[in-house]
Short mmCIF file of C-alpha atoms and ligand atoms in Angstrom, two decimals:
data_model
loop_
_atom_site.label_atom_id
_atom_site.label_comp_id
_atom_site.label_asym_id
_atom_site.label_seq_id
_atom_site.Cartn_x
_atom_site.Cartn_y
_atom_site.Cartn_z
CA MET A 1 -134.15 -124.06 -65.93
CA ARG A 2 -133.14 -126.40 -63.49
CA SER A 3 -135.37 -128.12 -60.35
CA THR A 4 -134.44 -130.53 -57.94
CA ASP A 5 -135.58 -131.61 -54.55
CA VAL A 6 -134.04 -129.41 -52.57
CA VAL A 7 -132.06 -126.21 -52.32
CA ILE A 8 -129.91 -124.88 -49.53
CA ILE A 9 -129.06 -121.65 -48.94
CA GLY A 10 -126.30 -121.42 -46.18
CA ALA A 11 -123.16 -123.88 -46.74
CA GLY A 12 -122.65 -123.39 -43.04
CA ALA A 13 -123.09 -125.70 -39.96
CA ALA A 14 -126.38 -126.78 -40.23
CA GLY A 15 -126.98 -126.33 -43.92
CA LEU A 16 -123.74 -128.97 -44.24
CA MET A 17 -125.35 -131.67 -42.86
CA CYS A 18 -129.03 -131.06 -44.38
CA ALA A 19 -127.73 -131.20 -46.89
CA LEU A 20 -124.75 -134.80 -46.41
CA THR A 21 -127.73 -136.43 -45.10
CA ALA A 22 -131.22 -135.83 -47.77
CA ALA A 23 -128.58 -136.39 -50.37
CA ALA A 24 -128.11 -139.60 -48.59
CA ARG A 25 -131.91 -140.47 -48.66
CA GLY A 26 -131.21 -140.42 -52.84
CA ARG A 27 -132.34 -136.81 -53.04
CA HIS A 28 -131.17 -134.42 -55.55
CA VAL A 29 -130.20 -131.12 -53.58
CA LEU A 30 -128.47 -128.12 -54.71
CA LEU A 31 -125.96 -125.88 -51.40
CA ILE A 32 -125.77 -122.36 -52.74
CA ASP A 33 -123.71 -120.23 -50.52
CA HIS A 34 -122.51 -116.03 -52.34
CA SER A 35 -119.21 -116.76 -49.87
CA ASN A 36 -116.08 -118.00 -52.41
CA LYS A 37 -115.69 -120.76 -49.31
CA ALA A 38 -118.35 -123.68 -47.23
CA GLY A 39 -118.49 -123.34 -43.22
CA LYS A 40 -116.10 -120.57 -42.87
CA LYS A 41 -117.31 -120.18 -38.72
CA ILE A 42 -116.24 -123.72 -38.63
CA LEU A 43 -113.35 -123.50 -39.24
CA MET A 44 -112.65 -120.17 -36.80
CA SER A 45 -113.91 -121.87 -34.13
CA GLY A 46 -112.85 -123.13 -31.11
CA GLY A 47 -109.63 -120.89 -32.14
CA GLY A 48 -108.96 -122.81 -34.72
CA ARG A 49 -110.15 -126.66 -33.26
CA CYS A 50 -113.53 -126.87 -33.50
CA ASN A 51 -115.33 -127.63 -30.28
CA PHE A 52 -118.07 -129.50 -32.54
CA THR A 53 -120.37 -130.83 -30.20
CA ASN A 54 -120.65 -131.18 -26.02
CA MET A 55 -121.52 -134.82 -24.60
CA TYR A 56 -123.53 -132.80 -22.30
CA THR A 57 -125.76 -130.60 -24.29
CA ASP A 58 -129.75 -130.87 -22.89
CA PRO A 59 -132.30 -128.41 -23.50
CA ALA A 60 -131.17 -126.04 -20.46
CA ASN A 61 -128.25 -125.32 -21.99
CA PHE A 62 -130.15 -123.29 -25.44
CA PHE A 63 -132.59 -119.94 -25.22
CA SER A 64 -135.84 -119.78 -26.98
CA GLN A 65 -138.83 -117.75 -26.19
CA ASN A 66 -140.29 -121.35 -26.75
CA PRO A 67 -138.28 -123.47 -25.20
CA HIS A 68 -139.57 -126.76 -25.76
CA PHE A 69 -138.83 -126.54 -29.66
CA CYS A 70 -135.73 -127.66 -29.54
CA LYS A 71 -135.41 -130.90 -27.46
CA SER A 72 -137.53 -133.30 -30.71
CA ALA A 73 -134.27 -132.18 -32.63
CA LEU A 74 -131.52 -132.22 -30.06
CA ALA A 75 -133.79 -135.94 -29.07
CA ARG A 76 -133.56 -137.22 -32.65
CA TYR A 77 -129.30 -136.32 -33.37
CA THR A 78 -127.47 -136.72 -30.10
CA PRO A 79 -123.59 -135.78 -30.13
CA TRP A 80 -123.27 -139.47 -29.76
CA ASP A 81 -124.91 -139.34 -33.59
CA PHE A 82 -122.25 -136.47 -34.71
CA ILE A 83 -119.61 -138.47 -32.25
CA ALA A 84 -119.68 -141.46 -34.26
CA LEU A 85 -119.48 -139.76 -38.21
CA VAL A 86 -116.50 -137.81 -36.48
CA SER A 87 -114.74 -141.02 -35.10
CA LYS A 88 -115.41 -143.12 -38.98
CA HIS A 89 -113.31 -140.17 -40.84
CA GLY A 90 -110.81 -140.87 -38.46
CA VAL A 91 -110.67 -137.41 -36.70
CA PRO A 92 -108.78 -137.23 -33.77
CA TYR A 93 -110.63 -135.27 -30.77
CA HIS A 94 -110.38 -135.11 -26.90
CA GLU A 95 -112.35 -133.68 -24.27
CA LYS A 96 -111.49 -130.49 -23.12
CA LYS A 97 -113.21 -130.20 -20.17
CA LEU A 98 -116.77 -129.90 -19.48
CA GLY A 99 -118.06 -132.28 -21.50
CA GLN A 100 -116.58 -130.14 -25.04
CA LEU A 101 -115.26 -132.07 -27.98
CA PHE A 102 -112.19 -130.26 -29.56
CA CYS A 103 -110.32 -131.60 -32.61
CA ASP A 104 -106.72 -133.12 -31.33
CA ASN A 105 -105.79 -131.12 -34.77
CA LYS A 106 -107.28 -128.94 -36.67
CA SER A 107 -111.10 -127.76 -37.59
CA LYS A 108 -110.62 -127.82 -41.11
CA ASP A 109 -110.33 -132.35 -39.53
CA ILE A 110 -114.82 -131.63 -39.51
CA LEU A 111 -115.30 -129.18 -41.87
CA ASN A 112 -113.50 -131.45 -44.81
CA MET A 113 -115.71 -134.47 -43.08
CA LEU A 114 -119.01 -132.83 -43.85
CA LEU A 115 -117.14 -131.47 -47.51
CA GLU A 116 -116.78 -135.21 -48.30
CA GLU A 117 -119.37 -136.87 -47.38
CA CYS A 118 -121.54 -134.62 -49.23
CA ARG A 119 -119.14 -135.43 -51.66
CA ARG A 120 -119.62 -139.48 -51.04
CA ALA A 121 -123.75 -138.85 -50.85
CA GLY A 122 -124.24 -136.71 -54.41
CA VAL A 123 -124.59 -133.18 -53.45
CA GLU A 124 -124.42 -130.46 -56.37
CA LEU A 125 -122.67 -126.58 -54.30
CA HIS A 126 -121.98 -123.91 -55.51
CA LEU A 127 -120.65 -121.18 -53.55
CA ASN A 128 -119.79 -117.28 -54.30
CA THR A 129 -123.40 -117.92 -55.91
CA THR A 130 -126.28 -115.18 -54.87
CA VAL A 131 -129.81 -115.70 -54.54
CA HIS A 132 -131.75 -112.93 -55.73
CA GLN A 133 -135.70 -113.28 -56.01
CA ILE A 134 -137.33 -116.13 -54.07
CA GLU A 135 -141.59 -117.17 -55.21
CA LYS A 136 -144.35 -118.71 -54.46
CA THR A 137 -145.09 -121.39 -57.16
CA GLU A 138 -147.61 -124.12 -57.10
CA ALA A 139 -145.17 -126.57 -56.66
CA GLY A 140 -143.11 -125.75 -54.83
CA TYR A 141 -140.12 -121.83 -55.16
CA LEU A 142 -138.92 -120.93 -57.75
CA LEU A 143 -135.16 -119.06 -57.38
CA SER A 144 -133.34 -116.26 -59.55
CA THR A 145 -129.79 -116.68 -58.63
CA ASP A 146 -126.42 -116.26 -60.07
CA LEU A 147 -126.72 -120.47 -61.82
CA GLY A 148 -130.56 -118.59 -63.45
CA PRO A 149 -134.00 -119.89 -62.38
CA ILE A 150 -134.34 -122.75 -60.37
CA ALA A 151 -137.23 -124.07 -59.36
CA SER A 152 -138.08 -126.86 -55.99
CA PRO A 153 -140.06 -128.46 -54.10
CA SER A 154 -137.83 -127.64 -50.79
CA LEU A 155 -136.29 -125.08 -49.78
CA VAL A 156 -134.44 -124.65 -47.27
CA ILE A 157 -132.93 -121.88 -45.12
CA ALA A 158 -129.43 -122.14 -43.87
CA THR A 159 -127.82 -118.53 -43.76
CA GLY A 160 -127.22 -118.70 -40.36
CA GLY A 161 -127.27 -115.60 -37.80
CA LEU A 162 -125.38 -112.13 -37.95
CA SER A 163 -122.87 -112.65 -36.02
CA ILE A 164 -119.41 -112.09 -38.04
CA PRO A 165 -120.34 -110.02 -41.25
CA THR A 166 -117.09 -110.73 -42.15
CA LEU A 167 -117.21 -114.20 -42.90
CA GLY A 168 -120.53 -114.19 -44.24
CA ALA A 169 -123.10 -113.77 -41.90
CA THR A 170 -126.47 -112.27 -43.77
CA GLY A 171 -129.62 -110.63 -42.12
CA PHE A 172 -130.83 -112.57 -46.02
CA GLY A 173 -132.59 -115.49 -43.88
CA TYR A 174 -135.06 -112.86 -41.63
CA GLU A 175 -136.23 -111.30 -45.28
CA ILE A 176 -136.74 -114.37 -46.68
CA ALA A 177 -138.73 -115.33 -42.99
CA ARG A 178 -140.23 -112.50 -42.71
CA GLN A 179 -141.57 -112.98 -47.11
CA PHE A 180 -142.84 -115.70 -46.11
CA GLY A 181 -145.21 -113.88 -43.30
CA HIS A 182 -142.54 -115.98 -40.03
CA THR A 183 -141.94 -113.28 -37.55
CA VAL A 184 -138.64 -112.35 -36.40
CA LEU A 185 -138.18 -111.94 -33.07
CA ALA A 186 -135.83 -109.37 -31.59
CA THR A 187 -131.56 -109.89 -32.56
CA ARG A 188 -128.96 -108.62 -30.09
CA ALA A 189 -125.42 -110.51 -30.00
CA GLY A 190 -124.45 -113.05 -27.50
CA LEU A 191 -121.13 -114.97 -25.82
CA VAL A 192 -119.33 -111.47 -27.24
CA PRO A 193 -116.93 -109.75 -24.90
CA PHE A 194 -117.50 -106.54 -22.79
CA THR A 195 -117.00 -103.62 -24.33
CA THR A 196 -115.98 -100.74 -20.69
CA ASP A 197 -115.37 -97.59 -20.29
CA GLY A 198 -113.65 -94.56 -17.25
CA ARG A 199 -111.68 -96.21 -14.55
CA LEU A 200 -112.76 -99.98 -15.03
CA LYS A 201 -111.86 -99.11 -18.36
CA GLU A 202 -108.48 -98.34 -17.59
CA LEU A 203 -108.04 -101.40 -14.75
CA CYS A 204 -108.99 -103.71 -17.64
CA THR A 205 -106.03 -102.21 -19.67
CA GLU A 206 -103.99 -102.38 -17.18
CA LEU A 207 -104.54 -105.88 -17.11
CA SER A 208 -104.59 -106.78 -20.17
CA GLY A 209 -103.45 -109.93 -20.95
CA THR A 210 -104.96 -111.57 -16.94
CA SER A 211 -106.94 -114.74 -17.06
CA VAL A 212 -109.11 -115.38 -13.57
CA ALA A 213 -110.30 -117.99 -11.84
CA CYS A 214 -113.53 -116.66 -11.17
CA GLN A 215 -118.05 -117.06 -10.54
CA VAL A 216 -119.97 -115.25 -12.59
CA SER A 217 -123.41 -113.77 -12.34
CA CYS A 218 -125.56 -111.55 -13.83
CA ASN A 219 -130.05 -111.87 -14.12
CA GLY A 220 -130.42 -115.06 -11.31
CA GLN A 221 -127.40 -116.85 -14.05
CA SER A 222 -123.52 -117.87 -12.74
CA PHE A 223 -120.99 -119.37 -14.36
CA ARG A 224 -117.91 -120.76 -12.57
CA GLU A 225 -115.41 -120.07 -15.77
CA SER A 226 -112.24 -117.46 -16.34
CA ILE A 227 -112.14 -114.17 -17.22
CA LEU A 228 -110.13 -112.20 -18.85
CA PHE A 229 -109.32 -108.21 -19.16
CA THR A 230 -108.73 -107.25 -22.63
CA HIS A 231 -107.65 -103.99 -23.92
CA ARG A 232 -111.11 -103.07 -24.68
CA GLY A 233 -113.06 -104.55 -21.85
CA LEU A 234 -113.61 -107.96 -20.37
CA SER A 235 -113.44 -111.43 -22.44
CA GLY A 236 -113.04 -114.69 -21.37
CA PRO A 237 -115.45 -118.62 -20.77
CA ALA A 238 -117.04 -117.14 -17.79
CA ILE A 239 -117.91 -113.02 -19.32
CA LEU A 240 -119.09 -114.85 -22.81
CA GLN A 241 -121.28 -116.93 -21.24
CA ILE A 242 -123.03 -113.87 -18.65
CA SER A 243 -123.06 -111.92 -21.84
CA SER A 244 -125.72 -113.51 -23.58
CA PHE A 245 -127.73 -113.84 -19.80
CA TRP A 246 -127.09 -109.52 -20.09
CA ARG A 247 -129.04 -106.32 -21.07
CA PRO A 248 -127.99 -102.73 -21.24
CA GLY A 249 -127.31 -101.11 -18.10
CA ASP A 250 -127.26 -103.50 -15.25
CA ALA A 251 -124.70 -104.53 -13.28
CA VAL A 252 -122.62 -107.74 -13.14
CA GLU A 253 -121.38 -109.45 -10.29
CA ILE A 254 -117.65 -111.37 -10.38
CA ASN A 255 -116.62 -113.35 -7.50
CA LEU A 256 -112.70 -112.90 -7.98
CA LEU A 257 -112.76 -115.58 -4.17
CA PRO A 258 -115.47 -118.99 -5.72
CA ASP A 259 -113.58 -121.05 -3.31
CA ASP A 260 -114.15 -119.11 -0.10
CA ASP A 261 -115.80 -116.84 1.36
CA ALA A 262 -114.88 -114.03 1.44
CA LEU A 263 -114.84 -113.02 4.86
CA GLU A 264 -113.88 -116.02 6.74
CA TRP A 265 -110.79 -115.88 4.44
CA LEU A 266 -109.98 -112.05 5.23
CA GLN A 267 -110.65 -112.79 9.12
CA GLY A 268 -109.02 -116.12 9.44
CA GLN A 269 -105.59 -114.60 7.46
CA GLN A 270 -105.70 -111.36 9.03
CA SER A 271 -105.75 -113.90 13.40
CA ALA A 272 -102.90 -116.06 11.32
CA ARG A 273 -100.59 -113.54 10.03
CA PRO A 274 -101.59 -110.03 10.95
CA ASN A 275 -98.16 -108.36 9.84
CA SER A 276 -98.54 -109.63 6.55
CA GLU A 277 -98.97 -106.68 4.32
CA LEU A 278 -102.89 -107.13 2.13
CA LYS A 279 -101.50 -107.04 -2.06
CA THR A 280 -99.53 -110.01 -0.91
CA LEU A 281 -101.77 -111.66 0.67
CA LEU A 282 -103.67 -111.21 -3.00
CA GLY A 283 -100.62 -111.82 -4.46
CA GLU A 284 -101.09 -115.19 -3.87
CA VAL A 285 -104.14 -115.25 -4.72
CA PHE A 286 -103.59 -113.92 -8.12
CA THR A 287 -101.34 -112.04 -9.73
CA LYS A 288 -99.02 -109.40 -8.39
CA LYS A 289 -99.72 -107.17 -10.41
CA MET A 290 -103.15 -107.44 -9.86
CA ALA A 291 -102.60 -107.61 -6.84
CA THR A 292 -101.67 -104.85 -6.42
CA LEU A 293 -103.71 -102.54 -8.90
CA LEU A 294 -106.87 -104.72 -6.70
CA ALA A 295 -104.99 -103.82 -3.66
CA ASP A 296 -103.86 -99.70 -4.25
CA SER A 297 -107.86 -98.65 -6.48
CA TRP A 298 -109.29 -99.98 -3.60
CA PHE A 299 -108.52 -100.45 -0.34
CA ALA A 300 -104.68 -98.99 0.57
CA SER A 301 -102.52 -101.76 1.05
CA LYS A 302 -101.90 -101.91 4.69
CA PRO A 303 -100.96 -105.33 7.19
CA LEU A 304 -104.07 -107.00 7.67
CA LYS A 305 -103.63 -106.00 11.11
CA GLN A 306 -104.50 -102.17 10.97
CA TYR A 307 -107.94 -103.71 8.91
CA THR A 308 -111.18 -102.57 10.44
CA PRO A 309 -113.81 -105.41 10.35
CA ALA A 310 -115.94 -103.12 8.38
CA GLU A 311 -113.48 -101.72 6.48
CA LEU A 312 -112.64 -106.66 6.17
CA ARG A 313 -116.16 -106.81 5.15
CA ASP A 314 -115.75 -103.75 2.90
CA ILE A 315 -112.49 -105.55 1.31
CA ALA A 316 -114.55 -109.48 1.36
CA GLY A 317 -117.13 -107.36 -0.65
CA LYS A 318 -115.25 -106.76 -3.56
CA LEU A 319 -112.89 -109.50 -4.12
CA GLY A 320 -116.26 -111.78 -3.98
CA ALA A 321 -118.75 -109.44 -5.26
CA TRP A 322 -117.14 -106.68 -7.62
CA GLN A 323 -119.93 -105.04 -8.54
CA VAL A 324 -119.35 -104.27 -12.76
CA VAL A 325 -121.31 -102.42 -15.37
CA PRO A 326 -120.11 -103.26 -18.68
CA ALA A 327 -120.46 -99.94 -21.33
CA GLY A 328 -122.23 -102.98 -24.09
CA THR A 329 -120.54 -105.03 -25.54
CA GLU A 330 -118.19 -105.73 -29.18
CA GLY A 331 -120.77 -106.86 -30.98
CA TYR A 332 -122.10 -108.55 -33.83
CA ARG A 333 -118.89 -107.70 -34.55
CA THR A 334 -116.38 -110.15 -33.08
CA ALA A 335 -119.72 -112.05 -30.94
CA GLU A 336 -119.98 -115.60 -31.67
CA VAL A 337 -123.80 -116.69 -31.89
CA THR A 338 -126.43 -114.08 -32.47
CA LEU A 339 -129.67 -114.73 -30.24
CA GLY A 340 -132.68 -114.32 -31.15
CA GLY A 341 -134.06 -114.83 -34.54
CA VAL A 342 -137.01 -116.39 -36.71
CA ASP A 343 -139.64 -117.31 -33.87
CA THR A 344 -140.01 -121.16 -33.64
CA ARG A 345 -143.66 -121.02 -32.30
CA ASP A 346 -144.61 -121.06 -36.17
CA ILE A 347 -141.72 -123.95 -36.93
CA SER A 348 -143.09 -127.42 -36.49
CA SER A 349 -140.28 -129.24 -34.52
CA LYS A 350 -140.32 -132.19 -35.37
CA THR A 351 -139.36 -131.46 -39.32
CA MET A 352 -138.83 -127.38 -39.15
CA GLU A 353 -140.73 -126.57 -41.96
CA SER A 354 -142.50 -123.84 -41.63
CA ARG A 355 -146.48 -123.64 -40.78
CA LYS A 356 -146.66 -121.04 -43.44
CA SER A 357 -145.37 -121.70 -46.09
CA PRO A 358 -145.14 -125.13 -46.80
CA GLY A 359 -142.25 -126.93 -48.55
CA LEU A 360 -139.92 -123.54 -46.71
CA TYR A 361 -137.54 -124.87 -43.41
CA PHE A 362 -135.29 -122.85 -41.49
CA ILE A 363 -132.12 -124.55 -39.39
CA GLY A 364 -129.53 -123.44 -37.25
CA GLU A 365 -128.77 -120.67 -35.68
CA VAL A 366 -131.51 -118.43 -37.83
CA LEU A 367 -133.48 -119.83 -35.05
CA ASP A 368 -134.62 -118.38 -32.30
CA VAL A 369 -132.43 -120.85 -30.50
CA THR A 370 -128.96 -119.91 -29.00
CA GLY A 371 -126.42 -122.42 -27.17
CA HIS A 372 -124.65 -121.53 -24.13
CA LEU A 373 -121.09 -121.53 -24.35
CA GLY A 374 -119.11 -125.43 -24.67
CA GLY A 375 -120.37 -126.72 -28.37
CA PHE A 376 -123.68 -126.87 -28.52
CA ASN A 377 -124.18 -124.21 -31.09
CA PHE A 378 -122.90 -126.53 -33.40
CA GLN A 379 -124.77 -129.71 -31.34
CA TRP A 380 -128.07 -126.92 -32.50
CA ALA A 381 -126.96 -127.43 -36.50
CA TRP A 382 -126.26 -130.61 -36.97
CA ALA A 383 -129.43 -131.62 -34.61
CA SER A 384 -132.60 -129.48 -36.79
CA GLY A 385 -130.26 -129.75 -39.90
CA TYR A 386 -130.70 -133.81 -39.45
CA ALA A 387 -133.66 -133.19 -38.89
CA ALA A 388 -134.88 -131.45 -41.90
CA ALA A 389 -133.39 -133.89 -44.11
CA GLN A 390 -135.66 -136.38 -42.89
CA PHE A 391 -138.59 -134.72 -44.60
CA VAL A 392 -137.22 -132.19 -48.04
C1 FAD B 401 -115.23 -117.12 -34.31
C2 FAD B 401 -117.14 -117.91 -33.81
C3 FAD B 401 -116.08 -119.55 -33.22
C4 FAD B 401 -117.07 -120.39 -32.91
N1 FAD B 401 -117.16 -121.18 -32.58
C5 FAD B 401 -118.15 -122.11 -31.80
C6 FAD B 401 -117.45 -123.38 -31.97
O1 FAD B 401 -116.89 -123.78 -30.51
N2 FAD B 401 -118.22 -124.95 -30.88
C7 FAD B 401 -119.80 -124.58 -31.57
O2 FAD B 401 -121.08 -124.99 -30.78
N3 FAD B 401 -119.75 -123.26 -32.00
C8 FAD B 401 -119.16 -121.84 -31.88
N4 FAD B 401 -119.81 -120.73 -32.82
C9 FAD B 401 -120.61 -120.93 -33.04
C10 FAD B 401 -121.25 -121.57 -34.36
O3 FAD B 401 -120.43 -121.25 -35.56
C11 FAD B 401 -122.71 -121.34 -35.47
O4 FAD B 401 -123.64 -121.58 -34.15
C12 FAD B 401 -122.73 -122.26 -36.39
O5 FAD B 401 -122.04 -121.65 -37.33
C13 FAD B 401 -123.96 -121.96 -37.01
O6 FAD B 401 -124.10 -123.10 -37.92
P1 FAD B 401 -125.44 -122.25 -39.28
O7 FAD B 401 -124.89 -122.84 -40.45
O8 FAD B 401 -126.55 -121.96 -38.85
O9 FAD B 401 -125.25 -120.75 -39.46
P2 FAD B 401 -123.72 -120.64 -40.41
O10 FAD B 401 -122.18 -121.62 -39.20
O11 FAD B 401 -122.91 -119.52 -39.56
O12 FAD B 401 -122.92 -120.59 -41.54
C14 FAD B 401 -124.63 -120.05 -42.55
C15 FAD B 401 -123.68 -119.68 -44.23
O13 FAD B 401 -124.89 -118.96 -44.80
C16 FAD B 401 -124.20 -118.11 -45.93
N5 FAD B 401 -124.93 -117.38 -45.58
C17 FAD B 401 -125.20 -116.15 -45.20
N6 FAD B 401 -126.20 -115.05 -46.27
C18 FAD B 401 -126.25 -115.58 -47.44
C19 FAD B 401 -126.52 -116.05 -48.48
N7 FAD B 401 -127.80 -114.41 -48.46
N8 FAD B 401 -127.21 -116.11 -49.51
C20 FAD B 401 -125.92 -117.21 -49.38
N9 FAD B 401 -125.70 -117.74 -48.41
C21 FAD B 401 -125.16 -117.01 -47.78
C22 FAD B 401 -122.81 -117.28 -45.09
O14 FAD B 401 -122.06 -117.37 -46.16
C23 FAD B 401 -122.14 -118.90 -43.69
O15 FAD B 401 -121.85 -119.85 -44.98
C24 FAD B 401 -118.41 -119.79 -32.97
C25 FAD B 401 -119.03 -119.10 -33.79
C26 FAD B 401 -118.33 -117.46 -33.64
C27 FAD B 401 -118.39 -116.81 -35.01
#
């Protein structure tokens, strides 16, 4: 039987960070993944350029039923710590917007950096390896695996959430949590495109590929970013952000004129250019196609001077506060993250260790801590992985 100081299940963002940090402390670390490759989500992330952190990371950028939980780990491993690692490896990067740091080249730069740190620190990485069973023993944990039995005093669960099963996601971490007496809070897809039906779907299909700067609001939250019309519905950064706050049946409000008060703007245009058609005016703000579609399906375009004050108010209401009720979301198939997960009230925020089963740790997305779009989810993976690595 093998024995080691630490077993980490899941060689994703959190597992790799935990492994390289614990091994650098002199711990013997076995890192196990059932996939044929480590860090598949890192490779897919940020459109292939990995948005690896956000300079403005703050606990307010995370959802959790226990909002204070993430504070300690985030304070002990900051974006600047990860940036220092990236710089040490000479990985070129840039700020795209809003503090979001992306690789200049490919996400592979980040994965290679983490794997190189693991290699230097002596982490034993085993891919294509299934863990069949886990038992608690006097000395720690006994795992039955494809590698045979493995005994370890510390076991770290870093198996992530349910999003994108084709990238290796499973509910394994939740099963282990339940096995050891933890509560798993209801999970749902987050940072996910909306699907639409009926007339709205037709509009989205016709406008497929069009991106518009908007302010999108739902359940008291607002994001000022672009939306993207797709064949299936609505996507783009503003939609992904708001999807994490949306519940089935909720309306989402889209302000298509986020820089102006829609009514004042229309009244001003009506006085300044009374003979212009509404669709001509909208064509100066949106694409021509979008202007025509909106004007035709919502207002019946005519010269501005012919709209009554009531009609103008109606148009302003549509442009400034378009109420959209999505049919649903695309679900885990395309979601970037999973909301909910292992209840953090039974986890130490200092060590990430279970309060129910000593020596068992949970890190990364498997926990009920989920970031907004913009590099926050990786920062949580790095910070929680680093925190556990100090104590395993
Ligand atoms: C398409 C996409 C793009 C994204 N882009 C960004 C971005 O740019 N910036 C950002 O901050 N976040 C991004 N995210 C979110 C980010 O990838 C995750 O939040 C982060 O990877 C979570 O890290 P983790 O280590 O907890 O889980 P993961 O990275 O998902 O790693 C979990 C690992 O566990 C393994 N595993 C699962 N089940 C088992 C099992 N039963 N046995 C053994 N191994 C198992 C998996 O194979 C995987 O390697 C993106 C997500 C997706 C899907």
